[in-house]
CSV table of C-alpha atoms in Angstrom, one decimal:
chain,number,residue,atom,x,y,z
A,1,MET,CA,-1.9,27.5,12.8
A,2,MET,CA,-0.3,25.7,15.7
A,3,ASP,CA,-3.7,24.9,17.2
A,4,VAL,CA,-4.8,23.4,13.9
A,5,GLN,CA,-1.7,21.2,13.6
A,6,LYS,CA,-2.1,20.1,17.2
A,7,LYS,CA,-5.7,19.0,16.6
A,8,MET,CA,-4.6,16.9,13.6
A,9,THR,CA,-1.8,15.2,15.6
A,10,VAL,CA,-2.6,12.0,17.6
A,11,ASP,CA,-0.9,11.6,21.0
A,12,MET,CA,0.4,8.0,20.9
A,13,LEU,CA,2.3,8.1,24.2
A,14,HIS,CA,-0.4,8.9,26.7
A,15,GLY,CA,-4.1,8.1,27.5
A,16,SER,CA,-6.4,5.6,25.9
A,17,MET,CA,-5.5,3.6,22.8
A,18,ALA,CA,-8.5,2.6,20.8
A,19,GLY,CA,-9.9,6.0,20.1
A,20,PRO,CA,-6.6,7.6,19.0
A,21,MET,CA,-5.8,4.6,16.9
A,22,VAL,CA,-9.1,4.8,15.0
A,23,ILE,CA,-8.6,8.6,14.6
A,24,PHE,CA,-5.1,7.9,13.2
A,25,ALA,CA,-6.1,5.0,11.0
A,26,LEU,CA,-9.3,6.4,9.5
A,27,PRO,CA,-7.6,9.2,7.4
A,28,LEU,CA,-4.9,6.7,6.6
A,29,ALA,CA,-7.5,4.3,5.3
A,30,LEU,CA,-9.2,7.0,3.3
A,31,THR,CA,-5.8,7.9,1.9
A,32,GLY,CA,-5.4,4.3,0.8
A,33,VAL,CA,-8.9,4.4,-0.8
A,34,LEU,CA,-8.0,7.6,-2.7
A,35,GLN,CA,-4.7,6.0,-3.8
A,36,GLN,CA,-6.7,3.1,-5.2
A,37,LEU,CA,-9.2,5.6,-6.6
A,38,PHE,CA,-6.5,6.7,-9.1
A,39,ASN,CA,-6.7,3.2,-10.7
A,40,THR,CA,-10.4,2.8,-10.0
A,41,ALA,CA,-11.1,6.0,-11.9
A,42,ASP,CA,-9.0,4.8,-14.7
A,43,THR,CA,-10.9,1.5,-14.9
A,44,LEU,CA,-14.3,3.1,-14.5
A,45,VAL,CA,-13.8,5.6,-17.3
A,46,LEU,CA,-12.2,3.1,-19.7
A,47,GLY,CA,-14.7,0.4,-18.9
A,48,GLN,CA,-17.7,2.6,-19.4
A,49,PHE,CA,-16.6,4.9,-22.3
A,50,VAL,CA,-13.8,3.0,-24.2
A,51,GLY,CA,-14.6,-0.7,-23.9
A,52,THR,CA,-13.7,-4.1,-22.4
A,53,ASP,CA,-10.4,-4.4,-24.2
A,54,ALA,CA,-9.2,-1.1,-22.7
A,55,LEU,CA,-10.4,-2.3,-19.2
A,56,ALA,CA,-8.5,-5.5,-19.7
A,57,ALA,CA,-5.4,-3.6,-20.7
A,58,VAL,CA,-5.3,-1.6,-17.5
A,59,GLY,CA,-6.2,-4.6,-15.5
A,60,ASN,CA,-3.0,-6.4,-16.7
A,61,ASN,CA,-1.0,-3.5,-15.4
A,62,ALA,CA,-2.5,-3.6,-11.9
A,63,PRO,CA,-0.2,-6.3,-10.5
A,64,ILE,CA,2.9,-4.5,-11.9
A,65,ILE,CA,1.8,-1.1,-10.5
A,66,SER,CA,0.9,-2.8,-7.2
A,67,LEU,CA,4.4,-4.3,-7.1
A,68,LEU,CA,6.2,-1.0,-7.4
A,69,VAL,CA,3.8,1.1,-5.2
A,70,ASN,CA,4.1,-1.6,-2.5
A,71,LEU,CA,7.9,-1.2,-2.7
A,72,PHE,CA,7.6,2.6,-2.0
A,73,ILE,CA,5.1,2.1,0.7
A,74,GLY,CA,7.2,-0.5,2.4
A,75,ILE,CA,10.4,1.5,2.3
A,76,SER,CA,8.6,4.6,3.5
A,77,LEU,CA,7.6,2.6,6.6
A,78,GLY,CA,11.3,2.4,7.4
A,79,ALA,CA,11.3,6.2,7.5
A,80,ASN,CA,8.1,6.2,9.6
A,81,VAL,CA,9.7,3.9,12.2
A,82,VAL,CA,13.0,5.7,12.4
A,83,ILE,CA,11.4,9.2,12.7
A,84,ALA,CA,8.7,8.0,15.1
A,85,ARG,CA,11.4,6.5,17.5
A,86,PHE,CA,13.2,9.8,17.7
A,87,ILE,CA,9.9,11.7,18.3
A,88,GLY,CA,9.0,9.2,21.1
A,89,ALA,CA,12.4,9.8,22.6
A,90,HIS,CA,12.0,13.6,22.3
A,91,ASP,CA,15.2,13.9,20.3
A,92,LEU,CA,14.7,17.1,18.2
A,93,LYS,CA,18.1,17.1,16.4
A,94,GLU,CA,18.0,13.5,15.2
A,95,THR,CA,14.4,13.8,14.2
A,96,ILE,CA,15.3,16.7,11.9
A,97,ARG,CA,18.2,14.8,10.3
A,98,ALA,CA,16.1,11.7,9.7
A,99,VAL,CA,13.3,13.8,8.1
A,100,HIS,CA,15.7,15.4,5.5
A,101,THR,CA,17.4,12.0,4.8
A,102,SER,CA,14.0,10.4,4.1
A,103,PHE,CA,13.1,13.1,1.6
A,104,LEU,CA,16.3,12.8,-0.4
A,105,LEU,CA,16.2,9.0,-0.3
A,106,ALA,CA,12.6,9.1,-1.7
A,107,LEU,CA,13.6,11.3,-4.6
A,108,LEU,CA,16.5,9.1,-5.6
A,109,LEU,CA,14.5,5.9,-5.3
A,110,GLY,CA,11.7,7.4,-7.4
A,111,ILE,CA,14.0,8.3,-10.2
A,112,PHE,CA,15.7,4.9,-10.2
A,113,VAL,CA,12.4,3.0,-10.4
A,114,ALA,CA,11.1,5.3,-13.2
A,115,VAL,CA,14.2,4.6,-15.3
A,116,LEU,CA,14.1,0.9,-14.5
A,117,GLY,CA,10.4,0.6,-15.3
A,118,GLU,CA,10.8,2.1,-18.7
A,119,LEU,CA,13.5,-0.5,-19.5
A,120,ILE,CA,11.5,-3.5,-18.4
A,121,ALA,CA,7.9,-2.5,-19.2
A,122,ARG,CA,7.6,-4.6,-22.3
A,123,PRO,CA,9.3,-7.7,-20.8
A,124,MET,CA,7.1,-7.6,-17.7
A,125,LEU,CA,3.9,-7.5,-19.8
A,126,GLU,CA,5.3,-10.4,-22.0
A,127,LEU,CA,5.9,-12.3,-18.8
A,128,LEU,CA,2.2,-11.9,-17.9
A,129,ALA,CA,1.3,-13.4,-21.3
A,130,VAL,CA,-0.7,-10.3,-22.2
A,131,PRO,CA,-2.7,-11.0,-25.4
A,132,ASP,CA,-1.6,-9.3,-28.6
A,133,SER,CA,-5.0,-7.6,-28.8
A,134,VAL,CA,-4.4,-5.5,-25.7
A,135,MET,CA,-0.6,-5.4,-25.6
A,136,PRO,CA,-0.1,-1.9,-27.3
A,137,ALA,CA,-2.6,-0.3,-24.9
A,138,ALA,CA,-1.2,-2.0,-21.9
A,139,GLU,CA,2.3,-1.0,-22.7
A,140,LEU,CA,1.4,2.6,-23.4
A,141,TYR,CA,-0.4,2.9,-20.1
A,142,LEU,CA,2.4,1.4,-18.2
A,143,ARG,CA,5.2,3.5,-19.7
A,144,ILE,CA,3.3,6.7,-19.1
A,145,TYR,CA,2.5,5.6,-15.5
A,146,PHE,CA,6.2,5.0,-14.8
A,147,LEU,CA,6.9,8.7,-15.5
A,148,GLY,CA,5.0,9.5,-12.3
A,149,MET,CA,7.1,7.2,-10.1
A,150,PRO,CA,9.3,10.0,-8.6
A,151,ALA,CA,6.1,11.6,-7.4
A,152,ILE,CA,4.7,8.4,-6.0
A,153,GLY,CA,8.0,7.9,-4.1
A,154,LEU,CA,8.0,11.4,-2.7
A,155,TYR,CA,4.3,11.3,-1.7
A,156,ASN,CA,4.7,8.1,0.2
A,157,PHE,CA,7.8,9.3,2.1
A,158,GLU,CA,6.3,12.7,2.8
A,159,SER,CA,3.2,10.9,4.2
A,160,ALA,CA,5.4,8.7,6.3
A,161,ILE,CA,7.0,11.9,7.8
A,162,TYR,CA,3.6,13.2,8.8
A,163,ARG,CA,2.5,9.8,10.0
A,164,SER,CA,5.4,9.5,12.3
A,165,ARG,CA,4.3,12.7,14.0
A,166,GLY,CA,0.7,11.3,14.4
A,167,ASN,CA,-0.8,13.4,11.5
A,168,THR,CA,-2.6,11.4,8.9
A,169,TRP,CA,-5.0,14.2,7.8
A,170,THR,CA,-2.6,16.4,5.8
A,171,PRO,CA,-1.6,13.6,3.4
A,172,LEU,CA,-5.3,12.8,3.0
A,173,LYS,CA,-6.0,16.4,2.0
A,174,ALA,CA,-3.2,16.4,-0.6
A,175,LEU,CA,-4.3,13.1,-2.1
A,176,ALA,CA,-8.0,14.2,-2.2
A,177,ALA,CA,-7.1,17.2,-4.3
A,178,ALA,CA,-5.0,15.0,-6.6
A,179,SER,CA,-7.8,12.4,-6.9
A,180,GLY,CA,-10.2,15.1,-7.9
A,181,LEU,CA,-7.9,16.4,-10.5
A,182,ASN,CA,-7.4,12.8,-11.8
A,183,ILE,CA,-11.1,12.2,-12.3
A,184,VAL,CA,-11.5,15.5,-14.1
A,185,LEU,CA,-8.5,14.9,-16.4
A,186,ASN,CA,-9.7,11.3,-17.1
A,187,LEU,CA,-13.0,12.5,-18.3
A,188,VAL,CA,-11.5,15.3,-20.3
A,189,THR,CA,-8.9,13.2,-22.0
A,190,VAL,CA,-11.4,10.4,-22.9
A,191,LEU,CA,-14.6,12.3,-23.7
A,192,VAL,CA,-13.2,15.5,-25.1
A,193,PHE,CA,-9.9,14.6,-26.7
A,194,ASP,CA,-10.5,10.9,-27.3
A,195,TRP,CA,-7.0,10.0,-26.1
A,196,GLY,CA,-8.1,6.7,-24.6
A,197,VAL,CA,-5.7,4.7,-22.5
A,198,GLY,CA,-2.8,7.1,-23.0
A,199,GLY,CA,-4.8,10.1,-21.8
A,200,VAL,CA,-5.9,8.3,-18.7
A,201,ALA,CA,-2.4,7.3,-17.8
A,202,ALA,CA,-1.1,10.9,-18.3
A,203,ALA,CA,-3.9,12.2,-16.1
A,204,THR,CA,-2.8,9.8,-13.4
A,205,ALA,CA,0.8,10.7,-13.6
A,206,LEU,CA,0.1,14.5,-13.4
A,207,SER,CA,-2.2,14.0,-10.5
A,208,ASN,CA,0.6,12.1,-8.6
A,209,TYR,CA,2.9,15.1,-9.0
A,210,LEU,CA,0.3,17.4,-7.6
A,211,SER,CA,0.0,15.4,-4.4
A,212,ALA,CA,3.8,15.2,-4.0
A,213,TRP,CA,4.2,18.9,-4.5
A,214,MET,CA,1.4,19.8,-2.0
A,215,LEU,CA,3.0,17.8,0.8
A,216,TYR,CA,6.5,19.2,-0.1
A,217,HIS,CA,5.0,22.7,0.2
A,218,ALA,CA,3.3,21.8,3.5
A,219,LEU,CA,6.4,20.3,5.0
A,220,CYS,CA,8.4,23.5,4.1
A,221,HIS,CA,5.9,25.6,6.0
A,222,GLU,CA,5.6,23.3,9.1
A,223,HIS,CA,6.2,25.0,12.5
A,224,GLY,CA,7.1,21.8,14.3
A,225,ILE,CA,9.7,19.1,14.5
A,226,ILE,CA,9.2,17.7,11.0
A,227,ARG,CA,9.7,21.0,9.1
A,228,LEU,CA,11.6,20.5,5.9
A,229,GLU,CA,14.4,23.0,5.0
A,230,PRO,CA,15.3,22.7,1.3
A,231,GLY,CA,18.8,23.9,2.0
A,232,ALA,CA,19.3,21.3,4.7
A,233,ILE,CA,18.4,18.3,2.6
A,234,ARG,CA,21.3,15.8,2.7
A,235,MET,CA,21.9,12.1,3.1
A,236,GLU,CA,22.9,10.8,6.5
A,237,LYS,CA,24.2,7.4,5.7
A,238,SER,CA,23.4,5.9,9.1
A,239,TYR,CA,19.8,6.9,8.9
A,240,ALA,CA,19.4,5.9,5.3
A,241,LYS,CA,20.9,2.5,6.2
A,242,GLU,CA,18.4,2.1,9.1
A,243,ILE,CA,15.5,3.2,6.9
A,244,LEU,CA,16.4,0.6,4.3
A,245,ARG,CA,17.1,-2.1,6.9
A,246,ILE,CA,13.5,-1.7,8.2
A,247,GLY,CA,11.8,-0.5,5.1
A,248,LEU,CA,13.2,-2.7,2.4
A,249,PRO,CA,11.9,-6.0,4.0
A,250,ALA,CA,8.6,-4.3,4.5
A,251,GLY,CA,8.6,-3.3,0.8
A,252,ILE,CA,9.5,-6.8,-0.1
A,253,GLN,CA,6.6,-8.1,2.0
A,254,GLY,CA,4.3,-5.9,0.0
A,255,MET,CA,5.9,-6.9,-3.3
A,256,VAL,CA,5.5,-10.6,-2.4
A,257,PHE,CA,1.8,-10.2,-2.7
A,258,ALA,CA,2.2,-8.4,-6.0
A,259,LEU,CA,4.8,-11.0,-7.3
A,260,SER,CA,2.4,-13.9,-6.7
A,261,ASN,CA,-0.3,-11.9,-8.4
A,262,LEU,CA,1.8,-11.6,-11.5
A,263,VAL,CA,1.8,-15.4,-11.8
A,264,ILE,CA,-1.9,-15.5,-11.0
A,265,GLN,CA,-2.6,-12.7,-13.6
A,266,ALA,CA,-0.9,-14.8,-16.3
A,267,ALA,CA,-3.1,-17.7,-15.3
A,268,ILE,CA,-6.2,-15.5,-15.5
A,269,ASN,CA,-5.2,-14.1,-18.9
A,270,SER,CA,-5.1,-17.7,-20.2
A,271,LEU,CA,-8.9,-17.9,-19.5
A,272,GLY,CA,-9.9,-15.1,-21.9
A,273,THR,CA,-10.8,-11.4,-22.0
A,274,VAL,CA,-14.1,-11.7,-20.1
A,275,VAL,CA,-12.4,-13.4,-17.2
A,276,MET,CA,-9.7,-10.7,-17.3
A,277,ALA,CA,-12.3,-7.9,-17.1
A,278,ALA,CA,-14.2,-9.7,-14.3
A,279,SER,CA,-11.1,-10.1,-12.3
A,280,THR,CA,-10.1,-6.5,-12.8
A,281,ALA,CA,-13.4,-5.3,-11.5
A,282,ALA,CA,-13.4,-7.5,-8.5
A,283,PHE,CA,-9.8,-6.6,-7.7
A,284,THR,CA,-10.7,-3.0,-7.7
A,285,ILE,CA,-13.4,-3.7,-5.0
A,286,GLU,CA,-11.2,-5.9,-2.9
A,287,ILE,CA,-8.2,-3.6,-2.8
A,288,ASN,CA,-10.3,-0.7,-1.6
A,289,ILE,CA,-11.3,-2.8,1.4
A,290,TYR,CA,-7.8,-4.1,2.0
A,291,VAL,CA,-6.5,-0.6,2.5
A,292,LEU,CA,-8.3,-0.6,5.9
A,293,LEU,CA,-6.2,-3.6,7.0
A,294,ILE,CA,-3.1,-1.8,5.7
A,295,ALA,CA,-4.0,1.4,7.5
A,296,PHE,CA,-4.4,-0.3,10.9
A,297,GLY,CA,-1.2,-2.3,10.3
A,298,GLN,CA,0.6,1.0,9.7
A,299,ALA,CA,-1.1,2.5,12.8
A,300,VAL,CA,0.2,-0.3,14.9
A,301,THR,CA,3.7,0.2,13.4
A,302,THR,CA,3.7,3.9,14.3
A,303,PHE,CA,2.2,3.5,17.8
A,304,VAL,CA,4.7,0.7,18.6
A,305,SER,CA,7.6,2.8,17.2
A,306,GLN,CA,6.9,5.9,19.2
A,307,ASN,CA,6.3,4.0,22.5
A,308,TYR,CA,9.4,1.8,21.8
A,309,GLY,CA,11.4,5.0,21.4
A,310,ALA,CA,9.9,6.2,24.7
A,311,GLY,CA,10.9,2.9,26.4
A,312,ASN,CA,7.3,1.9,27.2
A,313,LEU,CA,7.1,-1.8,26.2
A,314,ALA,CA,3.8,-2.4,28.0
A,315,ARG,CA,2.1,0.2,25.8
A,316,CYS,CA,3.7,-1.3,22.7
A,317,ARG,CA,2.0,-4.6,23.5
A,318,LYS,CA,-1.3,-2.8,24.2
A,319,ALA,CA,-1.1,-1.1,20.8
A,320,THR,CA,-0.8,-4.5,19.1
A,321,LYS,CA,-3.8,-6.0,21.0
A,322,THR,CA,-6.0,-2.9,20.4
A,323,GLY,CA,-5.1,-2.8,16.7
A,324,PHE,CA,-6.0,-6.4,16.3
A,325,SER,CA,-9.4,-6.2,18.0
A,326,VAL,CA,-10.5,-3.0,16.1
A,327,THR,CA,-9.2,-4.3,12.7
A,328,MET,CA,-10.9,-7.6,13.1
A,329,LEU,CA,-14.3,-6.0,13.8
A,330,VAL,CA,-14.0,-3.6,10.8
A,331,THR,CA,-12.9,-6.3,8.5
A,332,VAL,CA,-15.6,-8.8,9.3
A,333,VAL,CA,-18.3,-6.1,8.8
A,334,LEU,CA,-17.0,-4.8,5.5
A,335,SER,CA,-16.3,-8.3,4.1
A,336,ALA,CA,-19.9,-9.3,4.9
A,337,LEU,CA,-21.3,-6.3,3.1
A,338,ALA,CA,-19.1,-6.8,0.0
A,339,CYS,CA,-20.2,-10.4,-0.3
A,340,LEU,CA,-23.8,-9.5,0.2
A,341,PHE,CA,-23.8,-6.7,-2.4
A,342,ALA,CA,-21.3,-8.3,-4.8
A,343,ASN,CA,-23.6,-8.1,-7.9
A,344,GLU,CA,-24.3,-4.4,-7.4
A,345,LEU,CA,-20.7,-3.5,-6.8
A,346,LEU,CA,-19.5,-5.3,-9.9
A,347,ALA,CA,-22.2,-3.8,-12.1
A,348,LEU,CA,-20.6,-0.4,-11.4
A,349,PHE,CA,-17.6,-1.5,-13.6
A,350,ASN,CA,-19.3,-3.6,-16.2
A,351,ASP,CA,-22.9,-4.7,-16.6
A,352,ASN,CA,-22.0,-7.9,-18.6
A,353,SER,CA,-23.7,-10.8,-16.8
A,354,ALA,CA,-20.8,-13.1,-17.4
A,355,VAL,CA,-18.4,-10.5,-16.0
A,356,ILE,CA,-20.5,-10.2,-12.9
A,357,GLU,CA,-20.9,-13.9,-12.3
A,358,ILE,CA,-17.1,-14.5,-12.6
A,359,GLY,CA,-16.3,-11.4,-10.5
A,360,ARG,CA,-18.6,-12.8,-7.7
A,361,ILE,CA,-16.3,-15.9,-7.4
A,362,ARG,CA,-13.3,-13.7,-6.8
A,363,ILE,CA,-15.1,-11.6,-4.2
A,364,PHE,CA,-16.3,-14.6,-2.2
A,365,TYR,CA,-12.9,-16.4,-2.2
A,366,ILE,CA,-10.8,-13.3,-1.4
A,367,ILE,CA,-12.9,-10.7,0.5
A,368,GLY,CA,-14.8,-13.5,2.3
A,369,PHE,CA,-11.5,-14.7,3.9
A,370,TYR,CA,-10.0,-11.2,4.6
A,371,PHE,CA,-10.3,-11.9,8.4
A,372,LEU,CA,-7.2,-14.1,8.0
A,373,CYS,CA,-5.2,-11.1,6.8
A,374,VAL,CA,-5.9,-9.3,10.1
A,375,PHE,CA,-3.3,-11.6,11.7
A,376,ILE,CA,-0.8,-10.9,8.9
A,377,GLU,CA,-1.1,-7.1,8.8
A,378,ILE,CA,-1.3,-6.4,12.5
A,379,LEU,CA,1.4,-8.8,13.7
A,380,SER,CA,3.8,-7.9,10.9
A,381,GLY,CA,3.1,-4.2,11.6
A,382,ALA,CA,4.0,-4.7,15.3
A,383,LEU,CA,7.2,-6.5,14.4
A,384,ARG,CA,8.2,-3.6,12.1
A,385,GLY,CA,7.5,-1.1,14.9
A,386,TYR,CA,10.1,-3.0,16.9
A,387,GLY,CA,12.5,-3.0,14.0
A,388,TYR,CA,12.0,-6.7,13.0
A,389,SER,CA,11.0,-6.3,9.3
A,390,LEU,CA,13.0,-9.2,7.8
A,391,PRO,CA,11.3,-12.2,9.5
A,392,PRO,CA,7.8,-11.6,8.3
A,393,ALA,CA,9.1,-10.6,4.8
A,394,LEU,CA,11.0,-13.9,4.5
A,395,LEU,CA,8.0,-15.9,5.8
A,396,MET,CA,5.7,-14.4,3.2
A,397,LEU,CA,8.2,-15.0,0.4
A,398,VAL,CA,7.7,-18.7,1.1
A,399,THR,CA,4.1,-18.9,2.2
A,400,ILE,CA,2.4,-16.2,0.1
A,401,CYS,CA,4.5,-16.3,-3.0
A,402,GLY,CA,5.6,-19.9,-2.8
A,403,VAL,CA,2.3,-21.5,-2.1
A,404,ARG,CA,0.4,-19.5,-4.7
A,405,ILE,CA,3.0,-20.2,-7.5
A,406,ALA,CA,3.1,-23.9,-6.6
A,407,TRP,CA,-0.7,-24.0,-6.7
A,408,ILE,CA,-0.9,-22.4,-10.1
A,409,TYR,CA,1.7,-24.9,-11.6
A,410,THR,CA,0.1,-27.9,-10.0
A,411,ALA,CA,-3.6,-27.7,-9.0
A,412,PHE,CA,-4.5,-25.1,-11.6
A,413,ALA,CA,-2.5,-26.8,-14.3
A,414,ALA,CA,-4.5,-30.0,-13.6
A,415,LYS,CA,-7.9,-28.2,-13.6
A,416,PRO,CA,-7.6,-24.7,-15.2
A,417,THR,CA,-10.7,-22.9,-13.9
A,418,PHE,CA,-11.1,-19.5,-12.3
A,419,THR,CA,-12.3,-20.9,-9.0
A,420,ASN,CA,-9.2,-23.1,-8.8
A,421,ILE,CA,-7.0,-20.0,-9.1
A,422,MET,CA,-8.9,-18.2,-6.3
A,423,ILE,CA,-8.5,-21.1,-3.9
A,424,SER,CA,-4.8,-20.3,-3.7
A,425,TYR,CA,-5.5,-17.0,-1.8
A,426,PRO,CA,-7.2,-18.3,1.4
A,427,LEU,CA,-4.9,-21.3,1.4
A,428,SER,CA,-1.8,-19.1,1.5
A,429,TRP,CA,-3.3,-16.8,4.2
A,430,VAL,CA,-4.0,-19.7,6.6
A,431,ILE,CA,-0.5,-21.0,6.4
A,432,THR,CA,1.0,-17.5,6.8
A,433,ALA,CA,-1.2,-16.5,9.7
A,434,VAL,CA,-0.4,-19.6,11.7
A,435,LEU,CA,3.4,-19.3,11.2
A,436,LEU,CA,3.4,-15.5,11.8
A,437,ILE,CA,1.7,-16.0,15.2
A,438,GLY,CA,4.5,-18.2,16.2
A,439,ILE,CA,7.2,-15.8,15.0
A,440,TYR,CA,5.6,-12.9,16.8
A,441,ALA,CA,5.4,-14.9,20.1
A,442,PHE,CA,9.1,-15.7,19.7
A,443,TYR,CA,10.3,-12.2,19.1
A,444,ARG,CA,8.0,-10.7,21.8
A,445,LYS,CA,9.8,-12.7,24.4
A,446,HIS,CA,13.2,-11.3,23.3
A,447,ILE,CA,12.5,-7.6,22.8
A,448,LYS,CA,14.7,-5.4,24.9
A,449,PRO,CA,14.6,-1.6,25.6
A,450,LEU,CA,15.7,0.3,22.6
A,451,ALA,CA,19.2,2.0,22.2
A,452,LEU,CA,18.7,4.9,19.7
A,453,ARG,CA,22.3,5.3,18.7
A,454,LEU,CA,22.4,4.3,15.0
């Protein structure tokens, strides 16, 4: 058992950097793909076996779901950073305390978001200007999905605990099992019981609980520094505060993308059901590529965190440079393939020629400019590793959210076309990337050796 765990754990403090980073990021990227597969499976089943209206109903929920999931992922990065620092410093006692605090914090946050979501589900959909024809289905899906929020919170924090140790394979295995269950339950609820949107949402919620339980069980049977003892779960205020200090801005950073997408989704909805369906299909493709950028960004965060805890600033900088080079290469290749085979990929979701034609526009304007996001994910990931989460979050609040919203209410209002909506994406990325390079250069000059006393 110990040998298996050692093989699954990446050594971030010694040796070469590129190979271990790819080994660390690849399972993390696959985990992100499987997380998106939950929604992808929903859209595929509903689009193929229920209809365009059902597909549009789920598509309207995508920005809301992304908003909340990004919050959990971001805050869990705070746990990742705090635990990784103590591991890098070889502080066993404080690592154990941080692990147990992270678990309890995840559970409490998950319950809070679930309750809040049920209260604001309808108002959020009305804010998106969801058409009356799909409103009942969209609201049903969203309310059932919210019931799984505690599991989503726990899974992301449990994954962060493993990630801080250098193990990204165990979370992948748990999510693979849950994804398989989700696909089976989707088909059963739709084809056998004819439960439609409600059955698909219930299948997704149940599958999320499976992945959370599997990681909880695995952590309780760990033999190393991240072992979870149920009787020792308690909140250490200083660690919870540090996790939130680092993680909450990271969560806000992720939410900024989703917040701007809420406004954009409302604009898309104003163009009709066909455009809504096309955008949903293209979004599903693009998000499954973007998870690679997120994975390498989180890899850089963890590598920087451990080496920062170990006091090795030179290796922190090397992690950032290596992460940037590898991520840029992967992103350019995948973006080119997606643009080249756009028609074939879109046809997997809907073979309507109008849907495919409109979906191609989104793929070219978003995936075609993903190389700009490499600057954003890697540099903000490095800053998080040092503990500077707030500056990139504030920057993106202005440049991502602000630019896109301003564009919708000016340029799109003057010329309401789908292409005009899509232009806001690369425009906001260019501005963000340029400013973030300057912020990173500034903070890099002022980084000092870490004092671990919280």
